[in-house]
PDB file of C-alpha atoms and ligand atoms in Angstrom:
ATOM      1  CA  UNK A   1     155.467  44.399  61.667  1.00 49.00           C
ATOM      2  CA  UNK A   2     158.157  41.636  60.443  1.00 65.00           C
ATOM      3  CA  UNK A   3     160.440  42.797  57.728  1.00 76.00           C
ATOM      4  CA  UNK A   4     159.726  42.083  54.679  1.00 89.00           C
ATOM      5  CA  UNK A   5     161.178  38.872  52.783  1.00 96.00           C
ATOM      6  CA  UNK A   6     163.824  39.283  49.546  1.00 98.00           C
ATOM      7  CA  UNK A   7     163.828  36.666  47.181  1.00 98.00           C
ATOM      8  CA  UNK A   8     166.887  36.628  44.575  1.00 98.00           C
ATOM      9  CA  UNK A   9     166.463  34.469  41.645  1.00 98.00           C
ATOM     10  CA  UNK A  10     169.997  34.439  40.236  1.00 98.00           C
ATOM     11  CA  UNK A  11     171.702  32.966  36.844  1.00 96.00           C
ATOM     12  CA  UNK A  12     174.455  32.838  34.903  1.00 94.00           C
ATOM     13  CA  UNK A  13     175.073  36.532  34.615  1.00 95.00           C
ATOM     14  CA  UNK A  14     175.163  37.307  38.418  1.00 96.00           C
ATOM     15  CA  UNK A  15     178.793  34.421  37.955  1.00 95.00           C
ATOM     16  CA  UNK A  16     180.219  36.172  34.915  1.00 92.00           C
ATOM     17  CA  UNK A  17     182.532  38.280  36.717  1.00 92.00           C
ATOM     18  CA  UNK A  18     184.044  35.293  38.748  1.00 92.00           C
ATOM     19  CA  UNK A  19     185.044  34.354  35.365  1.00 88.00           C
ATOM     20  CA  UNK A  20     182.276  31.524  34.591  1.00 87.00           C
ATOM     21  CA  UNK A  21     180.372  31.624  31.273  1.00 80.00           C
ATOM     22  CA  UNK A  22     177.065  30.706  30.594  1.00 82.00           C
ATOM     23  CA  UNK A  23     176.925  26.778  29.974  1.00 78.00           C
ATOM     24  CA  UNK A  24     173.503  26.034  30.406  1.00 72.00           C
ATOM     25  CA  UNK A  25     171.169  28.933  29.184  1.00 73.00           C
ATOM     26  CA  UNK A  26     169.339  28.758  25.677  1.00 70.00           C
ATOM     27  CA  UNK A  27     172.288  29.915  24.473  1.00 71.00           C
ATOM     28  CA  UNK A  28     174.840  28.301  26.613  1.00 77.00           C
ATOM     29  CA  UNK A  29     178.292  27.099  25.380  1.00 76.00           C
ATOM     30  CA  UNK A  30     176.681  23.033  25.965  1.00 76.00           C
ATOM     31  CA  UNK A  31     173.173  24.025  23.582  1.00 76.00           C
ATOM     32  CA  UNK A  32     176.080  25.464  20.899  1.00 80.00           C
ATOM     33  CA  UNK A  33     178.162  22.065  21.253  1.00 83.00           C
ATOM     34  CA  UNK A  34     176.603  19.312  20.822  1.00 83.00           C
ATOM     35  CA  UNK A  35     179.424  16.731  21.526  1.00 86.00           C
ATOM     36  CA  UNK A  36     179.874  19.065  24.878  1.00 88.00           C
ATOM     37  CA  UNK A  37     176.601  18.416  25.877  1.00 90.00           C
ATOM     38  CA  UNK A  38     176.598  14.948  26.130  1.00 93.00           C
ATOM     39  CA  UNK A  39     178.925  15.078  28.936  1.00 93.00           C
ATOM     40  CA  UNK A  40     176.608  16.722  31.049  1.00 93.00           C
ATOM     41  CA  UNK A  41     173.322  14.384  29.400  1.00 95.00           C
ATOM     42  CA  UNK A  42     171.832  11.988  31.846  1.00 97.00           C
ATOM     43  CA  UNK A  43     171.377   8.780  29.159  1.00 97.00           C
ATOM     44  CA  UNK A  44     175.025   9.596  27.495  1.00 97.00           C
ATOM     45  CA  UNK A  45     176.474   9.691  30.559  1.00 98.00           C
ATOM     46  CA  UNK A  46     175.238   6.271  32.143  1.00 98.00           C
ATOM     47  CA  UNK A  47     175.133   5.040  29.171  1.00 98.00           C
ATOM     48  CA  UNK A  48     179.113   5.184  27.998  1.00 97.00           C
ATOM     49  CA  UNK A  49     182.090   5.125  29.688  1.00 97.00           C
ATOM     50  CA  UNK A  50     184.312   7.535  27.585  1.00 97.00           C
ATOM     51  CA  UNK A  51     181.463  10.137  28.023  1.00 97.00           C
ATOM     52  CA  UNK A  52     181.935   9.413  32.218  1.00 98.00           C
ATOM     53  CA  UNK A  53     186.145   9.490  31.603  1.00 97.00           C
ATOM     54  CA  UNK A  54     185.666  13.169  29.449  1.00 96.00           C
ATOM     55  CA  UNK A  55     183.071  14.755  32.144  1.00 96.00           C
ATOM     56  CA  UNK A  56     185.661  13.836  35.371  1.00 97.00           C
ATOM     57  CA  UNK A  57     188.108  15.541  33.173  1.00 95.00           C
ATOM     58  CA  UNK A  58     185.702  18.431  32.816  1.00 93.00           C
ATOM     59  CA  UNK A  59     185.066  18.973  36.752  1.00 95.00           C
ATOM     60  CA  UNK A  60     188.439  18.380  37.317  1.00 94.00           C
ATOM     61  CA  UNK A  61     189.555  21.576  35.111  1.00 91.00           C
ATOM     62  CA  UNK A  62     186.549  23.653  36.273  1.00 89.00           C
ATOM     63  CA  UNK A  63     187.801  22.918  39.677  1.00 87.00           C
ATOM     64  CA  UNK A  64     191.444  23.752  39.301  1.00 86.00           C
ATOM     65  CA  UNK A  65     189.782  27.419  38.049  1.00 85.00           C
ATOM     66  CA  UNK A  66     188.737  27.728  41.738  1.00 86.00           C
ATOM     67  CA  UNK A  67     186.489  31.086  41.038  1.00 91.00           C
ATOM     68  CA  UNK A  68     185.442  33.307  44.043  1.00 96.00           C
ATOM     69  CA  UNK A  69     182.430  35.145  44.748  1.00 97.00           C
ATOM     70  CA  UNK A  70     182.529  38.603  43.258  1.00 97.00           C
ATOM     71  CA  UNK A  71     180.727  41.844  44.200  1.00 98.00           C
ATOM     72  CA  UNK A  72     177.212  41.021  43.335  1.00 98.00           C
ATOM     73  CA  UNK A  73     177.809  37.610  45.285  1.00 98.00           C
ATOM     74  CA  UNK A  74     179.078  39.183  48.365  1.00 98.00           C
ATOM     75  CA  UNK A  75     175.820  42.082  48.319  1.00 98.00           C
ATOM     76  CA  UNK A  76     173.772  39.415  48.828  1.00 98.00           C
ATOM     77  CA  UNK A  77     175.305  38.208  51.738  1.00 98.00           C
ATOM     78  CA  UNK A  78     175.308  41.737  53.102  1.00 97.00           C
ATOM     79  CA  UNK A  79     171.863  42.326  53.038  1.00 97.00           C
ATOM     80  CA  UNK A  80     171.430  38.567  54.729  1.00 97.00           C
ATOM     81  CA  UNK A  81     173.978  40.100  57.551  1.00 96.00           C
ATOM     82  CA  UNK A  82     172.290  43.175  58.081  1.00 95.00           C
ATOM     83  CA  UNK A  83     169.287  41.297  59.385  1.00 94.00           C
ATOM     84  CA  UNK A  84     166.650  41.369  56.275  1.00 95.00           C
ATOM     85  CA  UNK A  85     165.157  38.440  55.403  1.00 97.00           C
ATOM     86  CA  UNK A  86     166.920  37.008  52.113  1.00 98.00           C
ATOM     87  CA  UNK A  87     166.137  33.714  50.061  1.00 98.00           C
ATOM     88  CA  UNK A  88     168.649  32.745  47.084  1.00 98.00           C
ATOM     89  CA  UNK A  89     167.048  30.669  44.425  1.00 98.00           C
ATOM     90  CA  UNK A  90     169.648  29.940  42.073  1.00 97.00           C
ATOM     91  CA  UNK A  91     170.091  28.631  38.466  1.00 95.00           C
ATOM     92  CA  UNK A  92     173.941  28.654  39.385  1.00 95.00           C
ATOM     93  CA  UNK A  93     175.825  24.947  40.184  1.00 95.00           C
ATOM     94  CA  UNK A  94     178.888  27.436  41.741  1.00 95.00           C
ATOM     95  CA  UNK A  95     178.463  27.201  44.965  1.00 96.00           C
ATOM     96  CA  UNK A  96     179.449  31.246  45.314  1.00 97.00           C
ATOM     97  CA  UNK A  97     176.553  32.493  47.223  1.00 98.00           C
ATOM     98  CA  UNK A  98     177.920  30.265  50.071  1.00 98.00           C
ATOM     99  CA  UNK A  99     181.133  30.855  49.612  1.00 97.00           C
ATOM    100  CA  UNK A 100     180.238  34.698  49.783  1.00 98.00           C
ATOM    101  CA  UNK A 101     178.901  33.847  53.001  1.00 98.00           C
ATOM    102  CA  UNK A 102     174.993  33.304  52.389  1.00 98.00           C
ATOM    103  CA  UNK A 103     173.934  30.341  55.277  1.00 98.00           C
ATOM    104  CA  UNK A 104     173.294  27.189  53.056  1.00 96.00           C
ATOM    105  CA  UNK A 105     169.910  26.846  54.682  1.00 97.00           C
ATOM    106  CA  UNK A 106     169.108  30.178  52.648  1.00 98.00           C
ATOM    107  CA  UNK A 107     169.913  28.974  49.182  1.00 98.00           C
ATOM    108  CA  UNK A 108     167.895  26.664  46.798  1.00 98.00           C
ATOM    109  CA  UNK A 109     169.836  24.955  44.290  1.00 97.00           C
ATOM    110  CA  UNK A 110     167.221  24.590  41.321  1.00 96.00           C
ATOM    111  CA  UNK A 111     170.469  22.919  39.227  1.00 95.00           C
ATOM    112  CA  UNK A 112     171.858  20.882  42.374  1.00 96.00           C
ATOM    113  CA  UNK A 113     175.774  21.862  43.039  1.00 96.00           C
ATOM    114  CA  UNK A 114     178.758  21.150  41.130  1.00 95.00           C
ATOM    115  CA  UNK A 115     180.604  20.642  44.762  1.00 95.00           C
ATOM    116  CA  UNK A 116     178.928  17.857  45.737  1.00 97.00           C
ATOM    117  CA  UNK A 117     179.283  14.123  43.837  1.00 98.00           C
ATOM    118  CA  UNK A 118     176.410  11.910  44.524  1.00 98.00           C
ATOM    119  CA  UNK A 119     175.450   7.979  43.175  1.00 98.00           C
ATOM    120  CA  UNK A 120     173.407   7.519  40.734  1.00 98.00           C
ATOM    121  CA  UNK A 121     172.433   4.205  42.543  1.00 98.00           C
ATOM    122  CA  UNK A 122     172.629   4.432  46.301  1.00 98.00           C
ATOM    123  CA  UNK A 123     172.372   8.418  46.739  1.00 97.00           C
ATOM    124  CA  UNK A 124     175.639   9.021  48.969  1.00 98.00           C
ATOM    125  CA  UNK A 125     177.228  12.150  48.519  1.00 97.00           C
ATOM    126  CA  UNK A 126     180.581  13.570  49.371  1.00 98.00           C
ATOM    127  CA  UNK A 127     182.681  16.669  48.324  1.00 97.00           C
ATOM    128  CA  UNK A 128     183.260  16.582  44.241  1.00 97.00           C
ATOM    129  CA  UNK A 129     187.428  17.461  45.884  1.00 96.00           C
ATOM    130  CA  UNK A 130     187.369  13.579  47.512  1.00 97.00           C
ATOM    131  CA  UNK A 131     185.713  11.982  44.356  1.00 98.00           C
ATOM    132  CA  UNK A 132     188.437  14.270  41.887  1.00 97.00           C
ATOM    133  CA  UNK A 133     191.479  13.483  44.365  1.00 97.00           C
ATOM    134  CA  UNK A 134     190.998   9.873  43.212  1.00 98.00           C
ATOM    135  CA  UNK A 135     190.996  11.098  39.688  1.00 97.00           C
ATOM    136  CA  UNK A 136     194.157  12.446  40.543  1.00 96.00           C
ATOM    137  CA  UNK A 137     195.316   9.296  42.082  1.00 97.00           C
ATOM    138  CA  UNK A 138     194.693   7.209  38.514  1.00 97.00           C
ATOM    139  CA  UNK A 139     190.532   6.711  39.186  1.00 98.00           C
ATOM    140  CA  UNK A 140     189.293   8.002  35.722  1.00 97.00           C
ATOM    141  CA  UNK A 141     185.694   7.004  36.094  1.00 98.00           C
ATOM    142  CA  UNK A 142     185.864   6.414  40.088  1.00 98.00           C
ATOM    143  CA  UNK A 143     182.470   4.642  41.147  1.00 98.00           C
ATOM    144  CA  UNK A 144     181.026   4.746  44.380  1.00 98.00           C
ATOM    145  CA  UNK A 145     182.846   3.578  47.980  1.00 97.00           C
ATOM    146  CA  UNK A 146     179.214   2.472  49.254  1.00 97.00           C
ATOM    147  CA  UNK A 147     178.002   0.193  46.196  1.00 98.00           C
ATOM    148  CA  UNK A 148     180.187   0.245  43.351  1.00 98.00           C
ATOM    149  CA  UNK A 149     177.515   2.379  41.629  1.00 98.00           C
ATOM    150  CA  UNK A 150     178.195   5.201  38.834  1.00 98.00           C
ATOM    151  CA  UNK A 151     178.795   8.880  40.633  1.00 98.00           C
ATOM    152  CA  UNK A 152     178.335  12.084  38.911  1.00 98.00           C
ATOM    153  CA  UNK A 153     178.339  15.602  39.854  1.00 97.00           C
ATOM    154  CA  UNK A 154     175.376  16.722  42.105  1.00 97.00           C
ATOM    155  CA  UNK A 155     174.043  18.803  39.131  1.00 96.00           C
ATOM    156  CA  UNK A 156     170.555  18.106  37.475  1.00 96.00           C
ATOM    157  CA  UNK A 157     172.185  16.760  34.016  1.00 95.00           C
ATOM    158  CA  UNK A 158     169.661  17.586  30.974  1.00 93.00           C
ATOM    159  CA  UNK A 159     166.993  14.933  30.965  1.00 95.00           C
ATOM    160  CA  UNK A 160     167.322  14.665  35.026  1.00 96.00           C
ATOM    161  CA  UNK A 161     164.087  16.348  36.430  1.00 94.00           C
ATOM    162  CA  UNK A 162     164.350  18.852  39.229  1.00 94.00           C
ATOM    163  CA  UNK A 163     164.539  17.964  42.725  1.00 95.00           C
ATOM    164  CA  UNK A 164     160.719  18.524  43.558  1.00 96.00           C
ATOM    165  CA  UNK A 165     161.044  19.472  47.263  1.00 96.00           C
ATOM    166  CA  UNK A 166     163.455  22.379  45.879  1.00 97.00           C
ATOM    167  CA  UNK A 167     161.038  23.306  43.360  1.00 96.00           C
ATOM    168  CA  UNK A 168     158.316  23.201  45.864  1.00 97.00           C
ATOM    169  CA  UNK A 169     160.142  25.384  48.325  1.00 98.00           C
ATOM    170  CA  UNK A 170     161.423  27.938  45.901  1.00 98.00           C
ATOM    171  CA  UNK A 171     157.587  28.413  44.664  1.00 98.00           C
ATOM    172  CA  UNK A 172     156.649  28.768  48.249  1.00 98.00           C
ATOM    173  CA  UNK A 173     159.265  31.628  48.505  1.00 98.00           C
ATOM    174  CA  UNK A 174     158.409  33.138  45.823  1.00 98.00           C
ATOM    175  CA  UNK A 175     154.400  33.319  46.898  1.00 97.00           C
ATOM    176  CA  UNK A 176     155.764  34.469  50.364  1.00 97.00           C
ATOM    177  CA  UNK A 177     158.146  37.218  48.905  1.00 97.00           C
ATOM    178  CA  UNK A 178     157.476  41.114  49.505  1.00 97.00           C
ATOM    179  CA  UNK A 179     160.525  41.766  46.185  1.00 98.00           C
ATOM    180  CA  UNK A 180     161.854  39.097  43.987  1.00 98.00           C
ATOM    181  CA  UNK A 181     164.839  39.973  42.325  1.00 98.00           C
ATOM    182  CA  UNK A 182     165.719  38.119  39.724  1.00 98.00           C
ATOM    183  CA  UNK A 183     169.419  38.937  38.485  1.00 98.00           C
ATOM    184  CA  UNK A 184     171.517  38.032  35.337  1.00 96.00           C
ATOM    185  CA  UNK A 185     168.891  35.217  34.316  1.00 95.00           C
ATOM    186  CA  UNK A 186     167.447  35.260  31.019  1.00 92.00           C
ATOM    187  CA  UNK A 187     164.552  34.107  32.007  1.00 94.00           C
ATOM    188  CA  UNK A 188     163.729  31.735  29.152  1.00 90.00           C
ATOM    189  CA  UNK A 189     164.635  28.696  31.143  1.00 86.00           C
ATOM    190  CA  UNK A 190     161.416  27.077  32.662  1.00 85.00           C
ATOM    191  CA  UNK A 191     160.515  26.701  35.741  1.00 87.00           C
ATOM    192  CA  UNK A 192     162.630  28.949  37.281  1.00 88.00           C
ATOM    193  CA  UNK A 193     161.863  31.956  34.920  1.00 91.00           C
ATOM    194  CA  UNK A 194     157.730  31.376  35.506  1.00 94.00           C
ATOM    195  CA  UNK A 195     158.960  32.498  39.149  1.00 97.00           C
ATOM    196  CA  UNK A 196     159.159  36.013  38.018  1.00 96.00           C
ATOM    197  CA  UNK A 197     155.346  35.335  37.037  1.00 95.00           C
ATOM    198  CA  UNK A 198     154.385  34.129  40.416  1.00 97.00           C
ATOM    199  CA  UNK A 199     155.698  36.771  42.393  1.00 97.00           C
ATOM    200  CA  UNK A 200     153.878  39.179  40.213  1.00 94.00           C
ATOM    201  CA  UNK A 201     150.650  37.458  40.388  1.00 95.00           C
ATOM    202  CA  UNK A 202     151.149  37.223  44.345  1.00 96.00           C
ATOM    203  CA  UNK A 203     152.007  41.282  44.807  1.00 95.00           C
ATOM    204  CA  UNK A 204     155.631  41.143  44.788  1.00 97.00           C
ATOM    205  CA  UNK A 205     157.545  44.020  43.925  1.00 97.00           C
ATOM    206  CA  UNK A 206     159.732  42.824  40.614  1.00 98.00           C
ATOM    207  CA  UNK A 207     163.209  43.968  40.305  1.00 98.00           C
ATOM    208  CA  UNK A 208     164.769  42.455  37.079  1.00 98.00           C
ATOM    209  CA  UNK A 209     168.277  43.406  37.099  1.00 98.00           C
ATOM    210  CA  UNK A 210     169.680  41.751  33.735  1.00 96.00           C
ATOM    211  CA  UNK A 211     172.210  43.022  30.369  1.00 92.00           C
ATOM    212  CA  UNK A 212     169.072  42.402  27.800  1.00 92.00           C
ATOM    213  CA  UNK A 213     165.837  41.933  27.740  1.00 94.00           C
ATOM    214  CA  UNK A 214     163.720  39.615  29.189  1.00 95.00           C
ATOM    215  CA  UNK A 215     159.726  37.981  28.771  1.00 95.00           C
ATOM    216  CA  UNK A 216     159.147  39.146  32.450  1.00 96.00           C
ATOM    217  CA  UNK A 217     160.411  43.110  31.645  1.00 96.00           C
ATOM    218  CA  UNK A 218     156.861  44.342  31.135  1.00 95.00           C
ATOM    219  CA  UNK A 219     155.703  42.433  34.248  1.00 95.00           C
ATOM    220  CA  UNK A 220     158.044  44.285  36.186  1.00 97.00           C
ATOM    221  CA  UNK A 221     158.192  47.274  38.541  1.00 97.00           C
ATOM    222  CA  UNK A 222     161.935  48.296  37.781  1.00 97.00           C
ATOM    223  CA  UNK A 223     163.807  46.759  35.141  1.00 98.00           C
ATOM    224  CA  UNK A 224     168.269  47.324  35.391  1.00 97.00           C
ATOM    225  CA  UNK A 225     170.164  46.777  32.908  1.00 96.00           C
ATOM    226  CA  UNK A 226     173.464  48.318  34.234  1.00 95.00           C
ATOM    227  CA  UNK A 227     176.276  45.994  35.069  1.00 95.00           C
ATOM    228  CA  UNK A 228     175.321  43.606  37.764  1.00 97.00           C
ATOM    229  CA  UNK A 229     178.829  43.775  39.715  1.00 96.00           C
ATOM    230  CA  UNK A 230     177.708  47.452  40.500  1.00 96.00           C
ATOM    231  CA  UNK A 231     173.939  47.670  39.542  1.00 97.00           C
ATOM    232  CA  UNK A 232     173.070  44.967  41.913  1.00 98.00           C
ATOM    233  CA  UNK A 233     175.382  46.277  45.233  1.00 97.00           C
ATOM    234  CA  UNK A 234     173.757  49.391  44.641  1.00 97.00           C
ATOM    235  CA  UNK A 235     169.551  48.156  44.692  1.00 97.00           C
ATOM    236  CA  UNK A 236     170.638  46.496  47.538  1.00 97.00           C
ATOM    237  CA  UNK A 237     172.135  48.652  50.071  1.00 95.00           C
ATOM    238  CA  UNK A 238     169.201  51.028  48.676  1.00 93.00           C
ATOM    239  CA  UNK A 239     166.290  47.975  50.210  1.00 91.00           C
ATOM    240  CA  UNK A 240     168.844  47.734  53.729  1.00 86.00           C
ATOM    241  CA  UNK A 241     168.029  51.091  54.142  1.00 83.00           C
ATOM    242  CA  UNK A 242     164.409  51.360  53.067  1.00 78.00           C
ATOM    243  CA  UNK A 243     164.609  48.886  56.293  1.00 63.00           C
ATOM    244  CA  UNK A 244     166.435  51.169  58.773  1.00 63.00           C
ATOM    245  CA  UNK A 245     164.075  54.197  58.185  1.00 58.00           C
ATOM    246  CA  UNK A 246     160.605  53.927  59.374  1.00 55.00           C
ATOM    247  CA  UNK A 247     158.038  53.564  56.493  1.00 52.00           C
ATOM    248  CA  UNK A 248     155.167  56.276  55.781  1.00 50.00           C
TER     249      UNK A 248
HETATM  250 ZN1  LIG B   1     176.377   4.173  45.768  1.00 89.09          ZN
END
């Protein structure tokens, strides 16, 4: 019998402890700042060019905070290593499930990722460090090598949609899934938080490992709400070794 798939839907909790707060949830620092939120809003930012000069400025300071993967982050990448089946579908722009050592292949970016630029015209990408190292070279609104078009950070501003084939793919995970785990997400961000849903309609065990309360709690089979720097390490190596012994 093949093992058994994990699914982790993670947010902004699950990045806490590397020291990054909670921009983008309902009650994200951007939704409580106004002004902020323009910097990461698809029509401001193509729209005006002091918006564009303010946002580089942003990624160039959350850059130059360089957080790592913490405890929760590196579990994951465990349980990956020890030869279970794990999919990361992630409300997180961070990067830090790679980082922690999680193949790329294995994580959906519902968001996109902060470490990527792309153009807004043409599509090219490149590492956000190349596009910010001509920030730092007197570029403050550097447009793209390829066409001279605007670049932004590979992150699905608000009113971008989200990338459908990622979508797609993270709903087919979550069908396939034999636990979904969703961890430190409110879950009051559509569509990733109608994911929890889906697993439970297709027979997925549902671990919700979060601080408060969720719309999915009653849904689920377990329900955490220790810390999720030691809560989460914990389920895990628990599921590794449901694998290792034989099942009833
Ligand atoms: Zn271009």
């Amino acid at each position: 019998m093949s093992k058994p798939l994990v699914a982790l839907l993670t947010g902004a909790g699950i990045s806490t402890d590397s020291g990054i707060p909670d921009y983008r949830g309902p009650n994200g620092l951007w939704r409580q700042d106004p002004e902020a939120e323009k910097l990461v809003t698809y029509e401001y930012y193509m729209g005006d060019p002091e918006i564009r000069r303010r946002s580089w400025q942003m990624r160039r300071r959350n850059e130059a905070l360089r957080p790592e993967p913490n405890a929760a982050h590196r579990a994951v990448a465990e349980l990956e290593r020890s030869g279970v089946p794990v999919r990361v579908i992630t409300q997180n722009v961070d990067g830090l499930h790679q980082l922690a050592g999680m193949p790329d292949r294995k994580v959906l970016e519902l968001h996109g990722t902060a470490r990527s630029y792309v153009c807004t015209k043409c599509h090219a990408r490149g590492a956000m460090t190349d596009a910010l190292a001509r920030l730092d070279a007197g570029e403050a609104d550097p447009p793209c090598l390829e066409c001279g078009g605007i670049l932004k950070s590979a992150t699905v501003m608000f009113g971008e949609r989200l990338d459908p084939v990622v979508l797609a793919d993270a709903v087919a995970i979550t069908k396939a899934c034999q636990v979904f785990i969703a961890v430190g997400s409110s879950l009051q961000v559509q569509p990733a938080a109608g994911l929890a849903g889906i697993a439970a309609d297709h027979g997925a065990r549902l671990i919700i490992v979060n601080a408060e309360p969720t719309p999915y709690d009653e849904l689920a089979d377990e329900v955490i709400r220790e810390p999720i720097g030691t809560a989460l390490p914990e389920l895990l190596r628990g599921l590794a070794g449901e694998e290792r012994e034989p099942q009833p």
